[in-house]
Amino acid sequence: MAEFSWDIRSPLDRALVAGAYGAPGEAGVSLTEIRDFDLVQVMARRGQAGEMARAAKARFGVAAPETPKAASAADAALIWSGPDQFLVLSKGGTHTMEMLAPIFAGSASLSDQSHARALISVSGERAHAMLAKLSSIDLHPDMFAVGAAAATSMDHTSVTLWRGKDRNEQAVFNLLVFATFAESLWHTVLDSAAEYGVTIGHSEEWA
């Protein structure tokens, strides 16, 4: 009987070419694919939203978001994904579904999304202008502050979007997209950013 070995590859493995792209000179946008993460969706069972929230606070030390926001814990991000549900994003091996299952036993159902999504971080002086081409959400700092989140669409692609901590006094936006649509969205974002100049890379950390 033949034996098969499966290599785990990023959904952007073919599309992402590290380096510079678009207009020459100082890049206005930085695109980074975040790799090596665990992503677990936590969904409250009927009548158990309060118990789920208490379990989350005990585990992560921060309250799980009840509105479109992202909460930063010491080693994870809790991202609103709908009424009575949120995503737990962490560095690979930190908060796996197996680790979280006993924490939320009885109060929530869990779904491992680690290999079903791709995560793109967008930053730079012109990041806001670039995203304005693709999103109907008002991303002005007065309206979309650090920690704000949204379940939205970009170029007809469903995206979970949240604003991370500023880097070098510039806004950082995180885009979580289903793996099957990641390559298409990546090319759309790249084309939209080209006029500003782009630096491209990948990392194991998110903002």
mmCIF file of C-alpha atoms in Angstrom:
data_model
loop_
_atom_site.group_PDB
_atom_site.id
_atom_site.type_symbol
_atom_site.label_atom_id
_atom_site.label_comp_id
_atom_site.label_asym_id
_atom_site.label_seq_id
_atom_site.Cartn_x
_atom_site.Cartn_y
_atom_site.Cartn_z
ATOM 1 C CA MET A 1 0.000 0.000 0.000
ATOM 2 C CA ALA A 2 1.408 3.373 -1.005
ATOM 3 C CA GLU A 3 2.215 5.834 1.763
ATOM 4 C CA PHE A 4 1.519 9.521 1.320
ATOM 5 C CA SER A 5 3.206 12.439 3.008
ATOM 6 C CA TRP A 6 1.389 15.783 3.045
ATOM 7 C CA ASP A 7 3.324 19.023 3.251
ATOM 8 C CA ILE A 8 1.596 21.908 5.019
ATOM 9 C CA ARG A 9 1.821 24.913 2.722
ATOM 10 C CA SER A 10 0.511 28.430 2.977
ATOM 11 C CA PRO A 11 -2.400 29.256 0.651
ATOM 12 C CA LEU A 12 -0.217 32.181 -0.479
ATOM 13 C CA ASP A 13 2.826 30.021 -1.121
ATOM 14 C CA ARG A 14 2.734 30.578 -4.890
ATOM 15 C CA ALA A 15 1.521 34.165 -4.889
ATOM 16 C CA LEU A 16 3.759 35.780 -2.291
ATOM 17 C CA VAL A 17 7.108 36.943 -3.650
ATOM 18 C CA ALA A 18 9.094 38.729 -0.958
ATOM 19 C CA GLY A 19 10.656 42.045 -1.926
ATOM 20 C CA ALA A 20 9.553 45.303 -3.521
ATOM 21 C CA TYR A 21 6.602 45.791 -5.861
ATOM 22 C CA GLY A 22 4.922 48.642 -7.689
ATOM 23 C CA ALA A 23 6.053 52.256 -7.706
ATOM 24 C CA PRO A 24 9.766 52.791 -6.997
ATOM 25 C CA GLY A 25 11.087 54.725 -4.043
ATOM 26 C CA GLU A 26 10.023 54.563 -0.429
ATOM 27 C CA ALA A 27 7.147 52.107 -0.082
ATOM 28 C CA GLY A 28 3.851 53.460 1.202
ATOM 29 C CA VAL A 29 2.386 50.032 1.999
ATOM 30 C CA SER A 30 3.793 46.951 3.689
ATOM 31 C CA LEU A 31 2.087 43.593 3.088
ATOM 32 C CA THR A 32 2.990 40.712 5.373
ATOM 33 C CA GLU A 33 1.561 37.216 5.480
ATOM 34 C CA ILE A 34 1.390 35.927 9.047
ATOM 35 C CA ARG A 35 2.250 32.240 9.369
ATOM 36 C CA ASP A 36 2.468 29.623 12.121
ATOM 37 C CA PHE A 37 -0.697 30.472 14.033
ATOM 38 C CA ASP A 38 -3.554 28.612 15.703
ATOM 39 C CA LEU A 39 -7.059 29.909 15.091
ATOM 40 C CA VAL A 40 -9.998 28.526 17.050
ATOM 41 C CA GLN A 41 -13.585 29.696 16.715
ATOM 42 C CA VAL A 42 -15.495 29.691 20.008
ATOM 43 C CA MET A 43 -19.306 29.708 19.735
ATOM 44 C CA ALA A 44 -21.554 29.876 22.792
ATOM 45 C CA ARG A 45 -24.101 27.112 23.206
ATOM 46 C CA ARG A 46 -27.709 28.064 23.769
ATOM 47 C CA GLY A 47 -28.078 29.947 27.026
ATOM 48 C CA GLN A 48 -24.373 29.632 27.849
ATOM 49 C CA ALA A 49 -22.969 32.950 26.618
ATOM 50 C CA GLY A 50 -22.318 34.172 30.147
ATOM 51 C CA GLU A 51 -20.521 31.003 31.165
ATOM 52 C CA MET A 52 -18.453 31.122 27.968
ATOM 53 C CA ALA A 53 -17.451 34.713 28.745
ATOM 54 C CA ARG A 54 -16.377 33.762 32.274
ATOM 55 C CA ALA A 55 -14.309 30.865 30.949
ATOM 56 C CA ALA A 56 -12.619 33.137 28.422
ATOM 57 C CA LYS A 57 -11.782 35.755 31.067
ATOM 58 C CA ALA A 58 -10.289 33.066 33.324
ATOM 59 C CA ARG A 59 -8.193 31.625 30.499
ATOM 60 C CA PHE A 60 -6.934 34.785 28.794
ATOM 61 C CA GLY A 61 -7.188 37.461 31.466
ATOM 62 C CA VAL A 62 -9.263 39.724 29.214
ATOM 63 C CA ALA A 63 -12.955 39.810 28.398
ATOM 64 C CA ALA A 64 -14.032 38.224 25.144
ATOM 65 C CA PRO A 65 -15.407 40.905 22.790
ATOM 66 C CA GLU A 66 -19.206 41.160 22.699
ATOM 67 C CA THR A 67 -19.206 43.775 19.926
ATOM 68 C CA PRO A 68 -17.044 44.150 16.771
ATOM 69 C CA LYS A 69 -13.691 44.498 18.521
ATOM 70 C CA ALA A 70 -10.412 42.634 19.030
ATOM 71 C CA ALA A 71 -9.041 42.190 22.545
ATOM 72 C CA SER A 72 -5.335 41.607 23.119
ATOM 73 C CA ALA A 73 -4.264 39.122 25.785
ATOM 74 C CA ALA A 74 -0.669 38.397 26.771
ATOM 75 C CA ASP A 75 -0.295 35.600 24.211
ATOM 76 C CA ALA A 76 -3.428 35.728 22.060
ATOM 77 C CA ALA A 77 -5.942 37.951 20.325
ATOM 78 C CA LEU A 78 -9.692 37.461 20.821
ATOM 79 C CA ILE A 79 -11.537 38.689 17.743
ATOM 80 C CA TRP A 80 -15.298 39.170 17.529
ATOM 81 C CA SER A 81 -16.789 37.043 14.753
ATOM 82 C CA GLY A 82 -20.528 37.384 15.407
ATOM 83 C CA PRO A 83 -23.077 37.410 18.236
ATOM 84 C CA ASP A 84 -21.868 35.221 21.130
ATOM 85 C CA GLN A 85 -18.812 34.008 19.247
ATOM 86 C CA PHE A 86 -15.190 34.978 18.796
ATOM 87 C CA LEU A 87 -11.904 33.759 17.342
ATOM 88 C CA VAL A 88 -8.822 32.923 19.376
ATOM 89 C CA LEU A 89 -5.661 33.744 17.419
ATOM 90 C CA SER A 90 -2.337 32.664 18.906
ATOM 91 C CA LYS A 91 1.171 31.624 17.932
ATOM 92 C CA GLY A 92 1.261 27.986 16.851
ATOM 93 C CA GLY A 93 1.030 25.605 19.822
ATOM 94 C CA THR A 94 0.021 28.245 22.387
ATOM 95 C CA HIS A 95 -3.774 27.838 22.445
ATOM 96 C CA THR A 96 -4.716 24.829 20.314
ATOM 97 C CA MET A 97 -8.270 23.501 20.102
ATOM 98 C CA GLU A 98 -7.237 20.505 22.207
ATOM 99 C CA MET A 99 -6.015 22.861 24.933
ATOM 100 C CA LEU A 100 -9.141 24.998 24.832
ATOM 101 C CA ALA A 101 -11.692 22.165 24.686
ATOM 102 C CA PRO A 102 -11.727 21.473 28.458
ATOM 103 C CA ILE A 103 -11.826 25.226 29.213
ATOM 104 C CA PHE A 104 -15.071 25.688 27.291
ATOM 105 C CA ALA A 105 -16.578 22.252 27.896
ATOM 106 C CA GLY A 106 -20.338 22.679 28.267
ATOM 107 C CA SER A 107 -20.409 26.385 27.441
ATOM 108 C CA ALA A 108 -19.193 26.600 23.843
ATOM 109 C CA SER A 109 -18.561 24.638 20.693
ATOM 110 C CA LEU A 110 -15.107 24.938 19.132
ATOM 111 C CA SER A 111 -13.961 24.797 15.528
ATOM 112 C CA ASP A 112 -10.307 24.640 14.487
ATOM 113 C CA GLN A 113 -9.769 27.170 11.674
ATOM 114 C CA SER A 114 -5.968 27.145 11.739
ATOM 115 C CA HIS A 115 -5.504 25.783 8.226
ATOM 116 C CA ALA A 116 -8.733 27.175 6.809
ATOM 117 C CA ARG A 117 -7.708 30.838 6.889
ATOM 118 C CA ALA A 118 -4.876 33.061 5.726
ATOM 119 C CA LEU A 119 -3.801 36.146 7.660
ATOM 120 C CA ILE A 120 -2.478 39.277 5.940
ATOM 121 C CA SER A 121 -1.143 42.310 7.804
ATOM 122 C CA VAL A 122 -1.301 45.692 6.064
ATOM 123 C CA SER A 123 0.629 48.702 7.336
ATOM 124 C CA GLY A 124 2.422 51.787 6.092
ATOM 125 C CA GLU A 125 1.688 55.446 5.467
ATOM 126 C CA ARG A 126 -0.692 54.700 2.582
ATOM 127 C CA ALA A 127 -2.326 51.571 4.029
ATOM 128 C CA HIS A 128 -5.518 53.467 4.823
ATOM 129 C CA ALA A 129 -5.756 54.917 1.304
ATOM 130 C CA MET A 130 -5.206 51.524 -0.274
ATOM 131 C CA LEU A 131 -7.848 49.774 1.848
ATOM 132 C CA ALA A 132 -10.335 52.570 1.116
ATOM 133 C CA LYS A 133 -10.397 51.317 -2.482
ATOM 134 C CA LEU A 134 -11.555 47.871 -1.370
ATOM 135 C CA SER A 135 -13.745 48.412 1.677
ATOM 136 C CA SER A 136 -16.948 50.346 2.324
ATOM 137 C CA ILE A 137 -16.024 50.674 6.012
ATOM 138 C CA ASP A 138 -14.840 54.061 7.231
ATOM 139 C CA LEU A 139 -11.311 53.248 8.410
ATOM 140 C CA HIS A 140 -10.462 56.779 9.541
ATOM 141 C CA PRO A 141 -8.761 56.635 12.981
ATOM 142 C CA ASP A 142 -11.654 58.582 14.532
ATOM 143 C CA MET A 143 -14.092 55.889 13.393
ATOM 144 C CA PHE A 144 -11.950 52.732 13.369
ATOM 145 C CA ALA A 145 -9.602 52.948 16.336
ATOM 146 C CA VAL A 146 -7.050 50.413 17.555
ATOM 147 C CA GLY A 147 -8.961 47.276 18.545
ATOM 148 C CA ALA A 148 -11.912 47.902 16.218
ATOM 149 C CA ALA A 149 -13.025 44.897 14.159
ATOM 150 C CA ALA A 150 -15.522 44.057 11.433
ATOM 151 C CA ALA A 151 -16.852 41.105 9.490
ATOM 152 C CA THR A 152 -16.971 42.586 6.001
ATOM 153 C CA SER A 153 -16.093 41.957 2.374
ATOM 154 C CA MET A 154 -13.363 43.160 0.059
ATOM 155 C CA ASP A 155 -13.780 42.697 -3.668
ATOM 156 C CA HIS A 156 -16.685 40.304 -2.966
ATOM 157 C CA THR A 157 -14.508 38.246 -0.600
ATOM 158 C CA SER A 158 -15.526 37.718 3.032
ATOM 159 C CA VAL A 159 -12.911 39.099 5.420
ATOM 160 C CA THR A 160 -12.508 39.500 9.159
ATOM 161 C CA LEU A 161 -10.781 42.858 9.555
ATOM 162 C CA TRP A 162 -9.352 44.392 12.698
ATOM 163 C CA ARG A 163 -6.967 47.198 13.539
ATOM 164 C CA GLY A 164 -3.910 46.183 15.534
ATOM 165 C CA LYS A 165 -1.539 48.271 17.577
ATOM 166 C CA ASP A 166 0.127 51.090 15.657
ATOM 167 C CA ARG A 167 3.643 50.434 14.394
ATOM 168 C CA ASN A 168 6.026 53.380 14.031
ATOM 169 C CA GLU A 169 3.041 55.700 14.557
ATOM 170 C CA GLN A 170 1.259 54.138 11.580
ATOM 171 C CA ALA A 171 -1.948 52.092 11.562
ATOM 172 C CA VAL A 172 -1.816 48.317 11.167
ATOM 173 C CA PHE A 173 -4.768 46.400 9.719
ATOM 174 C CA ASN A 174 -5.157 42.621 9.832
ATOM 175 C CA LEU A 175 -7.146 40.711 7.197
ATOM 176 C CA LEU A 176 -8.301 37.161 7.921
ATOM 177 C CA VAL A 177 -9.624 35.406 4.820
ATOM 178 C CA PHE A 178 -10.676 31.872 3.934
ATOM 179 C CA ALA A 179 -7.753 29.965 2.420
ATOM 180 C CA THR A 180 -9.551 29.212 -0.842
ATOM 181 C CA PHE A 181 -9.957 32.952 -1.534
ATOM 182 C CA ALA A 182 -6.604 34.091 -0.147
ATOM 183 C CA GLU A 183 -4.660 34.136 -3.410
ATOM 184 C CA SER A 184 -7.363 36.107 -5.212
ATOM 185 C CA LEU A 185 -7.576 38.673 -2.410
ATOM 186 C CA TRP A 186 -3.789 38.917 -2.233
ATOM 187 C CA HIS A 187 -3.561 39.889 -5.910
ATOM 188 C CA THR A 188 -6.396 42.395 -5.468
ATOM 189 C CA VAL A 189 -4.670 44.019 -2.498
ATOM 190 C CA LEU A 190 -1.315 44.001 -4.277
ATOM 191 C CA ASP A 191 -2.766 45.685 -7.369
ATOM 192 C CA SER A 192 -4.495 48.294 -5.217
ATOM 193 C CA ALA A 193 -1.260 49.061 -3.376
ATOM 194 C CA ALA A 194 1.031 49.168 -6.423
ATOM 195 C CA GLU A 195 0.730 52.922 -7.021
ATOM 196 C CA TYR A 196 2.078 53.601 -3.505
ATOM 197 C CA GLY A 197 5.005 51.165 -3.669
ATOM 198 C CA VAL A 198 4.920 47.933 -1.657
ATOM 199 C CA THR A 199 7.261 45.886 0.490
ATOM 200 C CA ILE A 200 6.258 42.203 0.767
ATOM 201 C CA GLY A 201 7.261 39.589 3.305
ATOM 202 C CA HIS A 202 6.041 36.995 5.785
ATOM 203 C CA SER A 203 6.282 36.708 9.537
ATOM 204 C CA GLU A 204 5.186 34.652 12.553
ATOM 205 C CA GLU A 205 3.884 37.649 14.496
ATOM 206 C CA TRP A 206 0.785 39.758 14.104
ATOM 207 C CA ALA A 207 -0.114 43.194 15.463
#
